[in-house]
Amino acid sequence: MTATTGLVTTVTPEQWDFYDENGYVVLGRVLSDEDLSGLRDRIDDIMLGRAAIDYDRLLMQLDSRNGAYADAGKQSKGWKGATLDYRKIQDLEFDPLFLSYLRRPLFEEICRQTYGDIPVSAFRAMFMNKPARQGTFLPWHQDRWAFLDRDPLITVWTALDPATVANGCVQVIPGSHKQGLINPEHGSGFLTEEQAKEHCLPEKVHHLELQPGEAVLLHNWLVHSSDVNTTDIPRRAFSVCYMDARTKHTKGREEYSLVFGDGALTPEGLTPGSPVATA
């Protein structure tokens, strides 16, 4: 059995101070080799249609072929073919393995520190991918959604592969979360070209390079971006945005899965679907 000694199980006061000042903090290694391998294999099985999961619940998007954000595939529910070239797979709280991971005590501690002792939901639990020699450029933005009645505050981003400058690791502007919403007119928090030039000067950019199994805590108002992948190594990651469970979709169209609190989702409570393919 793989040893789990040395894995991060709590956030130190010093880490919280760094997070408050910079809008992010590298938590350290949170996955054992065994658990890391399990999540990698699981997401590959989901992409290739081999997983016993209800694909109609999953929002899936194929990667762009030219690196342009506007040319990435349509974001919609359902499987889109056996390929490892997906850019995004969302709603992974409906997969028992990923749900079990996102409900770990470390993440509950982070949610309690952020939101207090209240129920917490997953706004989105998603796989983000930059396939080898591909990847989509993600413009500078803050994570916010105008259709919610309150802003989710935190995201935990876990590297499933090495995240490097060369393969498109996340880039951030430290401390930018303190400025509030820079472009509140944009429904998803994307900066205009002029705002990006003002706030994202090259000397301010920090690249969040991570080893496989390491995680980083991000404030959702931290300005961030990512580039394409110029290497033969994919840049796979699992990203979970946690939010106050009282958050409402202002158009009444969505319900969000409770992950911490009475009545929370459990791996045992999920009903697996049928594999899409047997190949």
Coordinates of C-alpha atoms in Angstrom, one line a residue:
M1 CA 0.0 0.0 0.0
T2 CA 1.3 3.5 -0.8
A3 CA 2.4 5.5 2.2
T4 CA 0.4 8.7 2.9
T5 CA 2.9 10.2 5.3
G6 CA 3.8 13.8 4.4
L7 CA 0.4 14.6 2.9
V8 CA -1.1 17.9 3.8
T9 CA -4.0 17.5 6.3
T10 CA -4.5 21.1 7.5
V11 CA -3.8 24.7 6.6
T12 CA -1.4 26.5 8.8
P13 CA -1.9 30.1 10.1
E14 CA 1.1 31.2 8.0
Q15 CA -0.6 29.7 4.9
W16 CA -3.8 31.6 5.7
D17 CA -1.9 34.8 6.1
F18 CA -0.2 34.3 2.7
Y19 CA -3.6 33.5 1.2
D20 CA -5.2 36.7 2.6
E21 CA -2.3 38.8 1.2
N22 CA -1.9 37.1 -2.2
G23 CA -5.2 35.5 -3.0
Y24 CA -3.7 32.1 -3.4
V25 CA -1.6 29.6 -1.4
V26 CA 0.0 26.4 -2.4
L27 CA -1.3 23.8 0.0
G28 CA 1.3 21.1 -0.9
R29 CA 0.9 17.4 -1.6
V30 CA -2.6 16.2 -1.0
L31 CA -2.7 13.0 -3.0
S32 CA -0.8 9.8 -2.4
D33 CA 0.7 8.1 -5.5
E34 CA -2.1 5.5 -5.3
D35 CA -4.9 8.1 -5.1
L36 CA -3.3 10.2 -7.8
S37 CA -3.2 7.2 -10.1
G38 CA -6.8 6.4 -9.4
L39 CA -8.0 9.8 -10.3
R40 CA -5.9 9.9 -13.5
D41 CA -7.3 6.5 -14.6
R42 CA -10.8 7.5 -13.7
I43 CA -10.8 10.7 -15.8
D44 CA -9.3 8.9 -18.7
D45 CA -12.0 6.2 -18.5
I46 CA -14.6 9.0 -18.4
M47 CA -13.1 10.6 -21.5
L48 CA -12.9 7.3 -23.4
G49 CA -16.5 6.4 -22.5
R50 CA -15.6 3.4 -20.3
A51 CA -16.9 4.7 -17.0
A52 CA -20.1 3.6 -15.3
I53 CA -21.4 7.1 -14.8
D54 CA -24.5 8.9 -16.1
Y55 CA -23.0 10.9 -18.9
D56 CA -26.2 12.9 -19.3
R57 CA -25.3 14.6 -16.0
L58 CA -21.9 15.7 -17.2
L59 CA -21.1 19.0 -19.0
M60 CA -18.3 18.1 -21.4
Q61 CA -16.3 20.3 -23.8
L62 CA -13.8 19.4 -26.4
D63 CA -10.5 21.3 -26.6
S64 CA -9.9 23.8 -29.4
R65 CA -7.5 22.8 -32.2
N66 CA -5.9 26.2 -32.7
G67 CA -5.6 27.3 -29.0
A68 CA -8.3 30.0 -29.4
Y69 CA -10.7 30.3 -26.5
A70 CA -13.6 31.2 -28.9
D71 CA -13.0 28.0 -30.9
A72 CA -13.2 25.5 -28.1
G73 CA -16.0 23.0 -28.4
K74 CA -19.6 23.6 -27.2
Q75 CA -20.1 23.2 -23.5
S76 CA -23.1 20.9 -23.2
K77 CA -24.3 17.8 -21.4
G78 CA -23.3 14.4 -22.7
W79 CA -20.4 12.4 -24.1
K80 CA -18.8 13.7 -27.3
G81 CA -16.7 10.7 -28.4
A82 CA -13.8 8.6 -27.2
T83 CA -10.8 11.0 -27.1
L84 CA -8.4 12.3 -24.5
D85 CA -8.7 15.8 -26.0
Y86 CA -11.5 17.1 -23.8
R87 CA -10.9 20.6 -22.4
K88 CA -13.5 20.5 -19.6
I89 CA -15.6 17.9 -17.9
Q90 CA -17.9 19.4 -15.2
D91 CA -20.4 18.0 -12.6
L92 CA -17.9 15.4 -11.4
E93 CA -19.5 15.5 -7.9
F94 CA -21.7 12.8 -9.5
D95 CA -18.7 10.5 -9.8
P96 CA -18.1 8.6 -6.5
L97 CA -14.3 8.8 -6.7
F98 CA -14.1 12.5 -7.4
L99 CA -16.8 13.2 -4.8
S100 CA -14.9 11.3 -2.2
Y101 CA -11.8 13.4 -2.9
L102 CA -13.6 16.8 -2.9
R103 CA -15.2 15.9 0.5
R104 CA -12.0 15.3 2.3
P105 CA -11.6 16.8 5.8
L106 CA -8.9 19.3 4.6
F107 CA -11.4 20.9 2.2
E108 CA -14.1 20.9 4.7
E109 CA -11.7 22.8 7.0
I110 CA -11.0 25.3 4.3
C111 CA -14.8 25.8 3.7
R112 CA -15.4 26.3 7.4
Q113 CA -12.6 28.9 7.6
T114 CA -14.1 30.7 4.6
Y115 CA -17.8 30.5 5.1
G116 CA -18.3 29.6 8.7
D117 CA -20.3 26.7 10.1
I118 CA -22.9 26.5 7.4
P119 CA -23.8 24.0 4.7
V120 CA -21.5 24.2 1.6
S121 CA -22.3 23.2 -2.0
A122 CA -20.1 22.5 -5.0
F123 CA -20.8 25.2 -7.6
R124 CA -18.7 23.2 -10.0
A125 CA -16.4 20.2 -9.7
M126 CA -14.6 19.9 -13.0
F127 CA -11.7 18.4 -14.8
M128 CA -9.6 21.0 -16.7
N129 CA -7.3 19.7 -19.4
K130 CA -4.6 20.9 -21.8
P131 CA -3.8 17.9 -24.0
A132 CA -0.3 17.4 -25.2
R133 CA 0.7 19.8 -27.9
Q134 CA -2.8 21.4 -27.6
G135 CA -4.6 23.4 -25.0
T136 CA -6.8 26.5 -25.2
F137 CA -5.5 29.9 -24.1
L138 CA -7.6 31.2 -21.2
P139 CA -7.8 35.0 -21.2
W140 CA -7.3 37.0 -18.0
H141 CA -10.3 36.9 -15.8
Q142 CA -11.8 36.6 -12.3
D143 CA -14.1 33.7 -11.4
R144 CA -17.5 35.1 -10.9
W145 CA -21.0 34.4 -12.2
A146 CA -23.5 37.2 -12.6
F147 CA -26.5 34.8 -12.5
L148 CA -25.8 33.9 -8.8
D149 CA -27.2 35.9 -6.0
R150 CA -23.8 35.9 -4.2
D151 CA -20.3 35.2 -5.3
P152 CA -18.6 31.9 -4.5
L153 CA -15.3 32.7 -2.9
I154 CA -12.9 29.8 -3.2
T155 CA -11.5 27.2 -5.6
V156 CA -9.2 24.3 -4.8
W157 CA -7.2 23.3 -7.9
T158 CA -5.3 20.0 -7.8
A159 CA -2.6 19.0 -10.3
L160 CA -3.0 15.5 -11.8
D161 CA 0.1 16.0 -14.0
P162 CA 3.1 18.4 -13.6
A163 CA 1.8 21.9 -14.1
T164 CA 4.6 23.9 -15.7
V165 CA 5.1 27.1 -17.7
A166 CA 5.7 25.0 -20.8
N167 CA 2.5 23.0 -20.5
G168 CA 0.1 25.9 -19.6
C169 CA 0.1 26.2 -15.8
V170 CA -2.2 28.7 -14.1
Q171 CA -0.8 32.3 -14.1
V172 CA -2.0 34.7 -11.4
I173 CA -1.6 38.4 -10.4
P174 CA -0.8 38.1 -6.7
G175 CA -3.0 40.4 -4.5
S176 CA -5.4 41.2 -7.3
H177 CA -8.3 39.8 -5.4
K178 CA -8.2 42.9 -3.1
Q179 CA -9.4 45.1 -6.0
G180 CA -12.8 43.6 -6.0
L181 CA -14.5 42.9 -9.4
I182 CA -12.5 44.7 -12.1
N183 CA -15.1 44.2 -14.8
P184 CA -18.4 43.6 -13.1
E185 CA -20.2 44.3 -16.5
H186 CA -18.9 41.0 -17.8
G187 CA -21.1 38.1 -16.6
S188 CA -18.1 35.8 -16.2
G189 CA -15.5 38.3 -14.9
F190 CA -13.3 38.5 -18.0
L191 CA -11.2 41.6 -18.3
T192 CA -11.2 43.8 -21.3
E193 CA -8.1 44.1 -23.4
E194 CA -7.4 47.5 -21.8
Q195 CA -7.9 46.2 -18.3
A196 CA -5.6 43.2 -18.9
K197 CA -2.9 45.6 -20.1
E198 CA -3.3 47.7 -17.0
H199 CA -3.6 45.0 -14.3
C200 CA -1.6 42.1 -15.8
L201 CA 1.9 43.6 -16.5
P202 CA 4.5 40.9 -17.2
E203 CA 6.5 41.7 -14.1
K204 CA 3.4 41.1 -11.9
V205 CA 2.7 37.6 -13.3
H206 CA 3.4 34.6 -11.1
H207 CA 3.3 31.1 -12.6
L208 CA 1.7 28.4 -10.3
E209 CA 4.0 25.5 -11.1
L210 CA 2.9 22.4 -9.2
Q211 CA 3.9 18.7 -8.9
P212 CA 1.4 16.0 -9.5
G213 CA -0.8 15.6 -6.4
E214 CA -0.2 19.1 -5.2
A215 CA -3.1 21.5 -4.7
V216 CA -3.5 25.3 -4.5
L217 CA -6.2 27.3 -2.9
L218 CA -7.4 30.2 -5.0
H219 CA -9.6 33.2 -4.2
N220 CA -12.2 33.4 -7.0
W221 CA -11.5 37.2 -7.5
L222 CA -7.8 36.5 -8.1
V223 CA -7.0 37.5 -11.7
H224 CA -5.7 34.5 -13.5
S225 CA -5.0 33.0 -16.9
S226 CA -3.3 30.1 -18.6
D227 CA -1.5 29.4 -21.9
V228 CA -1.4 26.6 -24.4
N229 CA 0.5 23.3 -23.9
T230 CA 3.8 23.2 -25.9
T231 CA 5.0 19.8 -24.5
D232 CA 4.2 16.1 -24.9
I233 CA 2.8 16.0 -21.4
P234 CA -0.9 16.7 -20.8
R235 CA -1.8 19.2 -18.1
R236 CA -4.7 17.6 -16.3
A237 CA -6.2 19.1 -13.2
F238 CA -9.3 18.8 -10.9
S239 CA -10.8 22.1 -9.9
V240 CA -13.6 22.5 -7.3
C241 CA -15.4 25.8 -6.5
Y242 CA -17.1 25.6 -3.1
M243 CA -19.9 28.0 -2.2
D244 CA -22.4 28.9 0.4
A245 CA -25.2 26.4 0.0
R246 CA -27.8 29.2 0.3
T247 CA -26.6 30.6 -3.1
K248 CA -29.4 30.8 -5.6
H249 CA -29.5 30.9 -9.4
T250 CA -31.2 34.2 -10.0
K251 CA -33.2 32.7 -12.9
G252 CA -34.2 29.7 -10.8
R253 CA -32.6 27.2 -13.3
E254 CA -30.1 25.3 -11.2
E255 CA -29.8 23.4 -8.0
Y256 CA -26.3 22.7 -6.6
S257 CA -25.1 19.6 -4.8
L258 CA -24.6 19.8 -1.1
V259 CA -21.2 18.4 -0.2
F260 CA -20.7 19.6 3.5
G261 CA -23.6 19.6 6.0
D262 CA -26.6 17.5 6.9
G263 CA -27.9 15.6 3.8
A264 CA -24.7 16.0 1.8
L265 CA -24.0 13.8 -1.2
T266 CA -22.1 10.7 -0.4
P267 CA -20.3 8.3 -2.8
E268 CA -22.6 5.5 -1.5
G269 CA -25.7 7.6 -2.4
L270 CA -24.9 7.9 -6.1
T271 CA -26.3 5.5 -8.7
P272 CA -23.8 4.7 -11.4
G273 CA -24.8 4.9 -15.0
S274 CA -23.9 2.6 -17.8
P275 CA -20.7 2.9 -19.8
V276 CA -21.1 4.7 -23.1
A277 CA -18.5 2.4 -24.9
T278 CA -16.8 -0.9 -24.2
A279 CA -13.6 -0.1 -26.1

